[in-house]
Coordinates of C-alpha atoms in Angstrom, one line a residue:
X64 CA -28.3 3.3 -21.8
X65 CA -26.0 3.1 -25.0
X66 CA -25.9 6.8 -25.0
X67 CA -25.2 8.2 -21.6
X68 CA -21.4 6.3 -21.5
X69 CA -18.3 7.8 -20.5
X70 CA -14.4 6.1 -20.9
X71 CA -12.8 5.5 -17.7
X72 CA -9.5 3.5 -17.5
X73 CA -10.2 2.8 -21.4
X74 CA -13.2 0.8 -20.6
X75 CA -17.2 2.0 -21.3
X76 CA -19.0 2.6 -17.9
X77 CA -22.7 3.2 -18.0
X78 CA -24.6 5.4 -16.1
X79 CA -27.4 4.7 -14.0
X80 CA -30.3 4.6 -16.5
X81 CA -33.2 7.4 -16.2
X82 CA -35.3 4.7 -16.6
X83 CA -34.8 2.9 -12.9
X84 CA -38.1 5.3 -11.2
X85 CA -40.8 4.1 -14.2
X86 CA -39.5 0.4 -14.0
X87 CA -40.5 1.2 -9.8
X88 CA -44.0 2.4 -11.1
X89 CA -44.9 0.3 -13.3
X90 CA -44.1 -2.9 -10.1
X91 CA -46.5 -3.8 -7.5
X92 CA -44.6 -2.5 -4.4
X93 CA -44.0 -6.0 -3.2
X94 CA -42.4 -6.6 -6.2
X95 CA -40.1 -3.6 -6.4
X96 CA -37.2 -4.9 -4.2
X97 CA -36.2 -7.8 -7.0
X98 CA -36.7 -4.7 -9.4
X99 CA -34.2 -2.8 -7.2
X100 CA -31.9 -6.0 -7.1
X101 CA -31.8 -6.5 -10.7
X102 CA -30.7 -2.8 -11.6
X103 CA -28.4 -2.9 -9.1
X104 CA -26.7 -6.1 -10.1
X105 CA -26.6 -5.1 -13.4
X106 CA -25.8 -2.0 -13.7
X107 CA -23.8 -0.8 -10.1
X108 CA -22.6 -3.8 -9.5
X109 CA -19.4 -3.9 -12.0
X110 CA -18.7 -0.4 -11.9
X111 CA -18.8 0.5 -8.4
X112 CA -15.1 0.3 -8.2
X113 CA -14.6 2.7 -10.6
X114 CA -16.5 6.3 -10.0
X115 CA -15.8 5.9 -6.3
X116 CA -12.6 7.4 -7.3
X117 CA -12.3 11.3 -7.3
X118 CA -11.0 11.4 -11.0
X119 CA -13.8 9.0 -12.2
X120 CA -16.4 10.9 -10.3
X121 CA -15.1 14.2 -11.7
X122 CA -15.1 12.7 -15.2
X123 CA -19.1 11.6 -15.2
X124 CA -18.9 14.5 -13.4
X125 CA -18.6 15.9 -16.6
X126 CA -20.4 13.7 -18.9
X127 CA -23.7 14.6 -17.0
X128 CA -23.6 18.0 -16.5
X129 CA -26.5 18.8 -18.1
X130 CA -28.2 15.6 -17.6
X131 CA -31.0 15.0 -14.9
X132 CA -29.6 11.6 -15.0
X133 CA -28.1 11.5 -11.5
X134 CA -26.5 14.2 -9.1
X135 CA -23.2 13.3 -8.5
X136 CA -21.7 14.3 -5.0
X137 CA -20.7 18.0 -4.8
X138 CA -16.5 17.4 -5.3
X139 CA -16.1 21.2 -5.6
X140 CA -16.9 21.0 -1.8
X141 CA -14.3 18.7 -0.9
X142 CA -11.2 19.2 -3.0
X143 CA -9.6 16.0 -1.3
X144 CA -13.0 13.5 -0.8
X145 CA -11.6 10.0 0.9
X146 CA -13.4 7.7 -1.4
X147 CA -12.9 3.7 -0.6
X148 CA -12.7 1.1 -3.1
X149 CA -16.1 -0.1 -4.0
X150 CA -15.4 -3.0 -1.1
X151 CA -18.6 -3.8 0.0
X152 CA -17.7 -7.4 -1.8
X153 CA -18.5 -10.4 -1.4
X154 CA -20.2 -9.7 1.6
X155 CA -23.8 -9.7 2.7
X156 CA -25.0 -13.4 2.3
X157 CA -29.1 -13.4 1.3
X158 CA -31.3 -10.8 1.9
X159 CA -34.3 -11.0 3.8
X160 CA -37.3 -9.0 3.1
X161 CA -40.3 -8.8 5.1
X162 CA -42.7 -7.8 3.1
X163 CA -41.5 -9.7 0.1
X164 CA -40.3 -12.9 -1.0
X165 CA -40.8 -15.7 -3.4
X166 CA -42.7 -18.6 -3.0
X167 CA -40.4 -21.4 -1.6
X168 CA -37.4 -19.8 -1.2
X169 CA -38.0 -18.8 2.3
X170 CA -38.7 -15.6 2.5
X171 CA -34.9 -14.4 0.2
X172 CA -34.9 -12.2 -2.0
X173 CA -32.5 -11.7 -4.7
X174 CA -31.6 -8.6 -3.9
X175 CA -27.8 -8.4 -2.4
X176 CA -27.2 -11.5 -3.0
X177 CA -23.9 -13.1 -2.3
X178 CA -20.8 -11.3 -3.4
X179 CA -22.4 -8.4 -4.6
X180 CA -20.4 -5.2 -5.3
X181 CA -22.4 -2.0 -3.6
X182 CA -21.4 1.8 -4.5
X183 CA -20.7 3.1 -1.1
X184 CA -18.3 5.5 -0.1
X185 CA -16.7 7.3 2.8
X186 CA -16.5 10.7 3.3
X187 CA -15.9 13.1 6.4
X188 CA -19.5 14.6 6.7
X189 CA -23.0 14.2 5.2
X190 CA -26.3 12.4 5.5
X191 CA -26.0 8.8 5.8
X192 CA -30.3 8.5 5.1
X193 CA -31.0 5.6 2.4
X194 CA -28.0 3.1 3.6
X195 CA -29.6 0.2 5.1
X196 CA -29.3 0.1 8.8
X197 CA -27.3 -3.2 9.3
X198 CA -24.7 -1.7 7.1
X199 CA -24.6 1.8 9.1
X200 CA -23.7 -1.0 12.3
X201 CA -21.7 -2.6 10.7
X202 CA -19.7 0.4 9.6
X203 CA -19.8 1.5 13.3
X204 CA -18.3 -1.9 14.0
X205 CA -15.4 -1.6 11.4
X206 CA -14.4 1.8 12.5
X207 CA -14.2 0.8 16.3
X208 CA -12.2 -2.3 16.0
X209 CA -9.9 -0.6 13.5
X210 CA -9.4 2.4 16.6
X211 CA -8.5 -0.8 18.8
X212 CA -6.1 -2.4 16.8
X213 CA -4.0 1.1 17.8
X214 CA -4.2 2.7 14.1
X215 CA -2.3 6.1 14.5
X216 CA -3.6 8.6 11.7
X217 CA -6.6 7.3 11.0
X218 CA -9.3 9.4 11.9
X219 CA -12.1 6.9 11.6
X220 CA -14.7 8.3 14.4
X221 CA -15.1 11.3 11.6
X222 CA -16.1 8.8 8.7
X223 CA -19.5 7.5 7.9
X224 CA -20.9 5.5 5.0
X225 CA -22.9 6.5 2.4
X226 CA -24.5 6.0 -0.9
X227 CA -22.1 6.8 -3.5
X228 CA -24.4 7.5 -6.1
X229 CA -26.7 10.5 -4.8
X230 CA -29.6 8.6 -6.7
X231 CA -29.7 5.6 -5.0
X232 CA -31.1 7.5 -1.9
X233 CA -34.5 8.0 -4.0
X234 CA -34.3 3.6 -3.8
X235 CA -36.5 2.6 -1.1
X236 CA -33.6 0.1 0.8
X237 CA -34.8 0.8 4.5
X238 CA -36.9 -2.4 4.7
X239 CA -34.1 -4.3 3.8
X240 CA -32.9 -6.4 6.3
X241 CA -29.3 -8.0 5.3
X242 CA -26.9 -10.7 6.7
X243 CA -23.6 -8.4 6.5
X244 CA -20.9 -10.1 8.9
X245 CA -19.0 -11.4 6.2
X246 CA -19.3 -7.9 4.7
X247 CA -16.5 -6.8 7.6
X248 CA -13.1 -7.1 6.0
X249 CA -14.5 -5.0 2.8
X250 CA -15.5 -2.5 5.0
X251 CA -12.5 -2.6 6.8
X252 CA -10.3 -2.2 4.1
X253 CA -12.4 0.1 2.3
X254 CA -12.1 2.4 5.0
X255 CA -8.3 1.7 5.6
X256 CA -7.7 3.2 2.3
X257 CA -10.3 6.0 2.3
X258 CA -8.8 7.2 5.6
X259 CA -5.7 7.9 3.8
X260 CA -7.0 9.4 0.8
X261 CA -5.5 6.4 -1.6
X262 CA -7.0 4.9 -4.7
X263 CA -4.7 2.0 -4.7
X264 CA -4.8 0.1 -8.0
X265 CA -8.7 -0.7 -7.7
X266 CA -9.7 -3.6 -9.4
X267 CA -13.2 -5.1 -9.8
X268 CA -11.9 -8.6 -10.1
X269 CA -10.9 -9.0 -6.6
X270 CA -13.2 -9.9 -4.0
X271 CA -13.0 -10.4 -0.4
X272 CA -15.5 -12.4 1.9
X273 CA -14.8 -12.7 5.6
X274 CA -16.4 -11.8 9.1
X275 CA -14.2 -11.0 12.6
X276 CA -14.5 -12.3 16.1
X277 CA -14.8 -9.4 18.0
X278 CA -14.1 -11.6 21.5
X279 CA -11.4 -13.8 19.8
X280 CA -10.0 -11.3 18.0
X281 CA -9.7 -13.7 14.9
X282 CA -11.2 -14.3 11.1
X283 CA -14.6 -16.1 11.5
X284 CA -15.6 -18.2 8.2
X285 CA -18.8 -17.1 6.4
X286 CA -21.8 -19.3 5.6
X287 CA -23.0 -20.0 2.2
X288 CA -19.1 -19.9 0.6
X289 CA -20.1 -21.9 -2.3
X290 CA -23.0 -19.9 -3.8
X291 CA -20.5 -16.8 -3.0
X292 CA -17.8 -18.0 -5.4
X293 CA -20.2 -18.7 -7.8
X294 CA -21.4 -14.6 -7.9
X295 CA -18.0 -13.7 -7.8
X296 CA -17.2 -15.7 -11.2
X297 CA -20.5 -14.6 -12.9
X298 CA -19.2 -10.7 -12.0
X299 CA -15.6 -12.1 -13.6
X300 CA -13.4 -12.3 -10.4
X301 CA -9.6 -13.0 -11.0
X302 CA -8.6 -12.9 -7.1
X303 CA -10.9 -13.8 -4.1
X304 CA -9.7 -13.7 -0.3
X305 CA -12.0 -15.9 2.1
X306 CA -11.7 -17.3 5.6
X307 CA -8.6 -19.7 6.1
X308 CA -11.6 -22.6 7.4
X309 CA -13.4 -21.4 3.5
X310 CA -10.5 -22.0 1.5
X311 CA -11.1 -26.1 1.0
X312 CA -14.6 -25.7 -0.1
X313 CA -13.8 -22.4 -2.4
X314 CA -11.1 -23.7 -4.0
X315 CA -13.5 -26.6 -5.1
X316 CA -15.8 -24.6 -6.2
X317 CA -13.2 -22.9 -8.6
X318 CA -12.0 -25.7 -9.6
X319 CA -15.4 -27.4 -10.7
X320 CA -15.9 -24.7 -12.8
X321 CA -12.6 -25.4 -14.2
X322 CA -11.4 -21.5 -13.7
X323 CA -8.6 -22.0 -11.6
X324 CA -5.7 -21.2 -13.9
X325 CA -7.6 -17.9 -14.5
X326 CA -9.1 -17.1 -10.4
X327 CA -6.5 -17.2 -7.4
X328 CA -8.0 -18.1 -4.3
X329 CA -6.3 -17.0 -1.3
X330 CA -7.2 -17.0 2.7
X331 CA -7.2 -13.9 4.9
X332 CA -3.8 -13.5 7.1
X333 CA -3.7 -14.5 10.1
X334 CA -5.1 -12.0 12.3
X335 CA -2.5 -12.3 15.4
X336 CA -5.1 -10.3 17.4
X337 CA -4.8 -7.5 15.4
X338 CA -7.9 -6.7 12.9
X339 CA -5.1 -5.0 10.3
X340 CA -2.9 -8.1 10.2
X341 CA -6.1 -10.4 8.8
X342 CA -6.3 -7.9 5.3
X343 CA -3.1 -7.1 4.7
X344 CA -2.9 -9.3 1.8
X345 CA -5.7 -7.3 0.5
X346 CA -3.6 -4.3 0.7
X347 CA -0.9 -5.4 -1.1
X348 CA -3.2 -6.4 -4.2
X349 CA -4.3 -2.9 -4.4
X350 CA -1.0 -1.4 -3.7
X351 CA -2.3 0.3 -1.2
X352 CA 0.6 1.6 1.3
X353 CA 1.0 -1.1 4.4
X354 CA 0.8 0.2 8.2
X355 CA 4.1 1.3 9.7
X356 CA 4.0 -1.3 11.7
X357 CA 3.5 -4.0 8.9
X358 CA 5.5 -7.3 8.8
X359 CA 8.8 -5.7 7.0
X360 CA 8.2 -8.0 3.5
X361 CA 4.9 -5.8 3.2
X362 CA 7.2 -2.5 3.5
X363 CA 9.4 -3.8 0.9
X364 CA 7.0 -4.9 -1.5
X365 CA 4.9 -1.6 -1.4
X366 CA 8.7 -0.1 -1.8
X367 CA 9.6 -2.0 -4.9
X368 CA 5.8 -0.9 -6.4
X369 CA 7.1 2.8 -6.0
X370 CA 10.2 1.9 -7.3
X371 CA 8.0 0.9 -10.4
X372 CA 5.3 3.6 -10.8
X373 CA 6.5 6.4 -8.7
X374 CA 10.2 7.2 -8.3
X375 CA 9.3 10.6 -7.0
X376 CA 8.2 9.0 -3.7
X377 CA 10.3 5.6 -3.5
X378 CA 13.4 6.8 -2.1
X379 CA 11.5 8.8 0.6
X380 CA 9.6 5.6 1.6
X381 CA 12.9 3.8 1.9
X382 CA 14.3 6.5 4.2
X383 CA 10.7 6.4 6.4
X384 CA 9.9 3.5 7.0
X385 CA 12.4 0.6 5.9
X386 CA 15.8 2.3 6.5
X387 CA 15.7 1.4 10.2
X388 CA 14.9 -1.8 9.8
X389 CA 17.8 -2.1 7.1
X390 CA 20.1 -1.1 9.6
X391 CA 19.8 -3.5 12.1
X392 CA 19.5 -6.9 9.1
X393 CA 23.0 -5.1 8.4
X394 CA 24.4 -5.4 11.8
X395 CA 23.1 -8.7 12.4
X396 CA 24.9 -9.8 9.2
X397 CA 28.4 -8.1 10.2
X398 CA 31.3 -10.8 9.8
X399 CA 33.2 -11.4 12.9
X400 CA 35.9 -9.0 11.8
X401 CA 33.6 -6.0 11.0
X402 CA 31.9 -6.4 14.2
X403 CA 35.1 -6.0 16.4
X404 CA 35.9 -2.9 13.7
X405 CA 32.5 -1.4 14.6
X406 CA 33.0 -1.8 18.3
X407 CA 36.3 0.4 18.3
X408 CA 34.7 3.8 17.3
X409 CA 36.2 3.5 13.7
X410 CA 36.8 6.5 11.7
X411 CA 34.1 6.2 8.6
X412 CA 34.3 7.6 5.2
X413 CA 31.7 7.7 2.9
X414 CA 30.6 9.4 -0.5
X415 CA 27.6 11.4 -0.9
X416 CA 25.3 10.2 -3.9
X417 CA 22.3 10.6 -4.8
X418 CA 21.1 7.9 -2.7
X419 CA 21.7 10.1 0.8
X420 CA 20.8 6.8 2.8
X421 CA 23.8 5.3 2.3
X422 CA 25.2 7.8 4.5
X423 CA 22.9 6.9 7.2
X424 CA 23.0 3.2 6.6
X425 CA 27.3 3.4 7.1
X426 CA 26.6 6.0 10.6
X427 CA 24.4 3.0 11.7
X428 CA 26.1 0.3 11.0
X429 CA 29.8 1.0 12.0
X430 CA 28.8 3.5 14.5
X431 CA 31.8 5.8 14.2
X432 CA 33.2 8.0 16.5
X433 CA 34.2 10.4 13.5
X434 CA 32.6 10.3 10.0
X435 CA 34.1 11.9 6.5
X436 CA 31.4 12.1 4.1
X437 CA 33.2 13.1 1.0
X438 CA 31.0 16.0 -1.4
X439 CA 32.4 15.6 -4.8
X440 CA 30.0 18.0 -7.0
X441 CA 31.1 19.9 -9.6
X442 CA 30.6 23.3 -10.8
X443 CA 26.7 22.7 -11.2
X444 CA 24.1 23.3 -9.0
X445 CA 22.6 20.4 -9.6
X446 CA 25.6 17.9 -9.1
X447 CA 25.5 19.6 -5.4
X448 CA 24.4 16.7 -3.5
X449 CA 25.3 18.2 -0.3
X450 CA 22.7 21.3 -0.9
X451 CA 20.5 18.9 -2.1
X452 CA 20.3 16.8 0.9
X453 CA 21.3 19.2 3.7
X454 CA 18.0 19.3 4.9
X455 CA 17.7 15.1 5.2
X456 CA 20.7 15.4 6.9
X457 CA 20.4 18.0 9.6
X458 CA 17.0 16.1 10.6
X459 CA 19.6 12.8 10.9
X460 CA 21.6 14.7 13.3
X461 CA 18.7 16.1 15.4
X462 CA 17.3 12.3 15.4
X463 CA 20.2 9.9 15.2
X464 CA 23.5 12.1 16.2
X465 CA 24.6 11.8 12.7
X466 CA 27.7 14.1 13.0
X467 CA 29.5 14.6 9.3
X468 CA 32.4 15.9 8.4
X469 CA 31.6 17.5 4.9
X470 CA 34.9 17.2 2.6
X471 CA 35.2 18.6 -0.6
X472 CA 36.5 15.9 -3.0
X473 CA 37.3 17.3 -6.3
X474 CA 37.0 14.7 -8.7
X475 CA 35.9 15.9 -12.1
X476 CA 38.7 13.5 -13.8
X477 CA 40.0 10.1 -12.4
X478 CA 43.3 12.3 -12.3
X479 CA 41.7 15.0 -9.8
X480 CA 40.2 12.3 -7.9
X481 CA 43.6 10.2 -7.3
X482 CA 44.7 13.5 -6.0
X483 CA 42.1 14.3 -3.5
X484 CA 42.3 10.7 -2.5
X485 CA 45.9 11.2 -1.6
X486 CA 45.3 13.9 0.1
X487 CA 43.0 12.9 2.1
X488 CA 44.7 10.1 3.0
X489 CA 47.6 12.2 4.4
X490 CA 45.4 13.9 6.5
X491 CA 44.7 10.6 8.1
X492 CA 48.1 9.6 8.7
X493 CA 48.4 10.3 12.5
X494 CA 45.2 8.6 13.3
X495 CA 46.5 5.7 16.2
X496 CA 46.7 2.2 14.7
X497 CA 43.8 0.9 17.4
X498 CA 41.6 3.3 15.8
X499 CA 39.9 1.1 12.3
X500 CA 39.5 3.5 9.3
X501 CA 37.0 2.5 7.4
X502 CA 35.9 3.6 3.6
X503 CA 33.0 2.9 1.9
X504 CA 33.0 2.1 -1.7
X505 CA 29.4 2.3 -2.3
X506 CA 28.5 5.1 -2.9
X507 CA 29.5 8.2 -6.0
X508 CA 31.2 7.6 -9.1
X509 CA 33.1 4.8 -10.2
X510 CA 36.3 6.5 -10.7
X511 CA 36.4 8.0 -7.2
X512 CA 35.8 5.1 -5.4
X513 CA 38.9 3.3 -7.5
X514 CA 41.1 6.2 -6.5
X515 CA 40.3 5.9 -3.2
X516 CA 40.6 1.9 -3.6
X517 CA 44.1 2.3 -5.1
X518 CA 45.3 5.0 -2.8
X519 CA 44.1 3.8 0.3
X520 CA 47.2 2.9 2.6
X521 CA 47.2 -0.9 4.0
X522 CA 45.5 -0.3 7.4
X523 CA 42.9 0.7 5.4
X524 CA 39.2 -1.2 5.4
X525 CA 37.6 -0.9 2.4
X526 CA 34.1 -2.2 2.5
X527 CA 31.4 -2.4 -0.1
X528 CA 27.9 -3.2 0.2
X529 CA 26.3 -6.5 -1.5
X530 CA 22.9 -7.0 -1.8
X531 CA 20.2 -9.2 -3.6
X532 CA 18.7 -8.2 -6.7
X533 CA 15.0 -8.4 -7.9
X534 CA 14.9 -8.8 -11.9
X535 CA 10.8 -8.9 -11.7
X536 CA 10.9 -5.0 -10.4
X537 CA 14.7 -4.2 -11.7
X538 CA 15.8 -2.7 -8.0
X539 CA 17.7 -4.1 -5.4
X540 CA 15.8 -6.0 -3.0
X541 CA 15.5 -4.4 0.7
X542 CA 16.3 -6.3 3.8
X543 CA 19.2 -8.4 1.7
X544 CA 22.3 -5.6 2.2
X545 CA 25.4 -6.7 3.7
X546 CA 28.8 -5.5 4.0
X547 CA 32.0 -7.1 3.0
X548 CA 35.6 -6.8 3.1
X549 CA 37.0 -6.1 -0.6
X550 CA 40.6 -6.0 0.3
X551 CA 41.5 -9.2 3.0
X552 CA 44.9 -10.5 0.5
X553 CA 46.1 -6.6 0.3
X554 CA 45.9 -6.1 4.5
X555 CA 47.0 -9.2 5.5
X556 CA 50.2 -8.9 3.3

């Protein structure tokens, strides 16, 4: 095998060896199944979770081309294939052949054992023939309890599960008959992220065990948790997730192999009735992008992982799908003063930035009845915030009413901007005292936000927004923003 090798993720993988059909021939057939198990567990095992990812599969793609060592599936097909991670982990228990066993042992064979890794994959069409019934059910299972937890997007009834490795359908598997309940949660969140077309960070070295109560719509514990852990190590697990009624017994067995400062063990979520809740934890080791409807902290931690590795996407993510929630931690967290301010109709201005949402966050917060949302480009096109944004705001005001004024604010020198602050400021003069002007110091440069700090006239509010700060990610930490009142001493006098 040392020769047909390709680098992925600068590690070596190994193909499937030419070699697996004359091992078969040379085996009695009652003997071929342990065959089967040992080339599987030594060879697909480790690296299933690697070339069930497009750009691995196109890479040994390459590597075999003119090799009759296995047919790759046909990516030139699909563009856009929904591989899974290689999650059928930690899953199917022991094995039970009919026509084979060993002497003593019941009847099990070796093949599947506990924990094993499988290379299956999703995809939209093709032949499921080779796949071992119980998995196919299983499958079935997975995809209808993830249609009933309400999962919008997710076109599930238009998955099925095949091999991933075209080969393996030459492997006699049918007679196989395999224990796969605590196979359910792999599935489940294999398919999660197929469905969306996401790699995730996939990572061989964490595992997941854990079957699902259909009727009380709750984790069910696995048998055989011990022996599990122990195939998990051998294949170098870091991070396992089991059962919450497992976690005692795996977290001994870690421990008496005197790995636990180098394996997490960690139980499934609590399901709530909803089969999504129970691996969301998963999700989040992968990096894999939560539900909408995920428990906020799961929003904001797949947020601050963009914020990291993709900035392209991170602010649009904050805008989607945290922004809303934002909001409303904001108003809850209003001081007695800004409150009363906010219930008046107060007039609102603002800078647009870069960071658009501020905009959005002030409108729903204060709730204005008139909002000045100062534009102070340059000469550049690409200082124009205003153009840059237009179409983020105009989709505000179809959705949230968000009326702007857009002010030009000159302010390429902190001379110019004193200027237009005064100016403004006039304009504002004949607004009646009951009605709160409030400006927001957040947002735009520094020097524009001091003129309109030092110009502003007494009845003034000048608010700025606070908020935590993450130093493991370097980005302010959503759900921790909070308006304050920088100028109290100035009014009151």
């Amino acid at each position: 095998m040392g020769k047909d090798r390709f680098r992925v993720d600068n590690q070596l993988v190994p193909l499937l060896a030419e070699d697996l059909p004359r091992e078969l021939e040379t085996q009695s057939p009652d003997y071929r199944p342990y065959v089967i198990a040992s080339v599987i567990q030594s060879r697909l095992g480790p690296l299933a979770p690697y070339w069930l990812r497009p750009q691995v599969l196109e890479e040994a793609r390459g590597a075999v081309r003119d090799s009759e060592l296995a047919r790759l599936p046909d990516l030139a097909r699909r563009p856009r294939p929904a591989y899974g991670l290689a999650l059928v982990t930690c899953c199917v228990g022991n094995c039970a052949n009919e026509s084979a066993g060993t002497e003593g042992d019941g009847g099990e064979a070796a093949l599947l054992r506990p924990a094993l890794v499988l290379p299956f994959r999703w995809q939209r069409d093709g032949d499921p023939t080779g796949v071992p019934e119980d998995f196919l059910q299983l499958a079935d299972r997975v995809k209808r309890e993830l249609e009933n937890s309400g999962e919008r997007g997710l076109a599930v009834g238009d998955f099925q599960l095949t091999w991933a490795y075209d080969e393996l359908r030459q492997v006699d598997a049918g007679g196989l008959q395999c224990e796969t309940d605590s196979g359910f949660f792999a599935l489940a969140a294999s398919l999660y992220m197929a469905a969306r077309e996401q790699d995730g960070q996939v990572d061989p070295r964490v595992w997941i065990t854990g079957g699902w109560d259909s009727d009380k719509r709750t984790v069910q514990s696995v048998g055989g948790i011990a022996r599990k852990i122990r195939t998990m190590l051998d294949f170098g697990a870091k991070h396992i997730f089991v059962p919450a009624p497992n976690l005692d017994e795996a977290e001994r067995e870690v421990e008496k192999l005197a790995v636990r400062n180098r394996c997490r063990v960690e139980d499934l979520s609590p399901a709530r009735g909803d089969v999504r809740n129970a691996f969301r934890n998963v999700l989040k080791v992968f990096r894999a992008e939560p539900a909408a409807d995920a428990p906020f902290s799961d929003r904001a931690d797949y947020y601050k992982h963009l914020f990291v590795f993709n900035r392209t996407e991170d602010r649009k993510y904050y805008r989607n799908h945290l922004l809303d929630d934002i909001i409303e931690k904001c108003r809850e967290r209003l001081s007695d003063e800004l409150r009363r301010i906010s219930e008046k109709g107060p007039i609102v201005v603002t800078t647009l930035s870069n960071q658009c949402e501020l905009v959005r966050l002030a409108h729903g917060v204060f709730r204005p009845s008139r909002m000045i949302v100062l534009r102070t480009a340059g000469g550049s096109p690409q200082s124009d915030f205003w153009e840059k944004h237009k179409d983020i705001l105009e989709q505000w005001q179809r959705e949230y009413g968000l009326d702007c004024e857009a002010r030009r604010f000159p302010a390429a020198s902190p001379e110019e901007a004193t200027q237009s602050a005064n100016a403004l400021y006039r304009e504002l003069q004949d607004v009646p005292e009951e009605r709160p002007i409030v400006v927001d110091l957040t947002p735009g440069l520094k020097h524009c936000s001091l003129a309109l700090a030092m110009q502003a006239p007494p009845r003034a509010v000048l608010v700025y927004l606070q908020h935590a700060y993450d130093p493991r990610v370097g980005c302010p930490d959503p759900g921790t923003e909070a308006y304050t009142i920088i100028n109290h001493r100035r009014r009151a006098s």
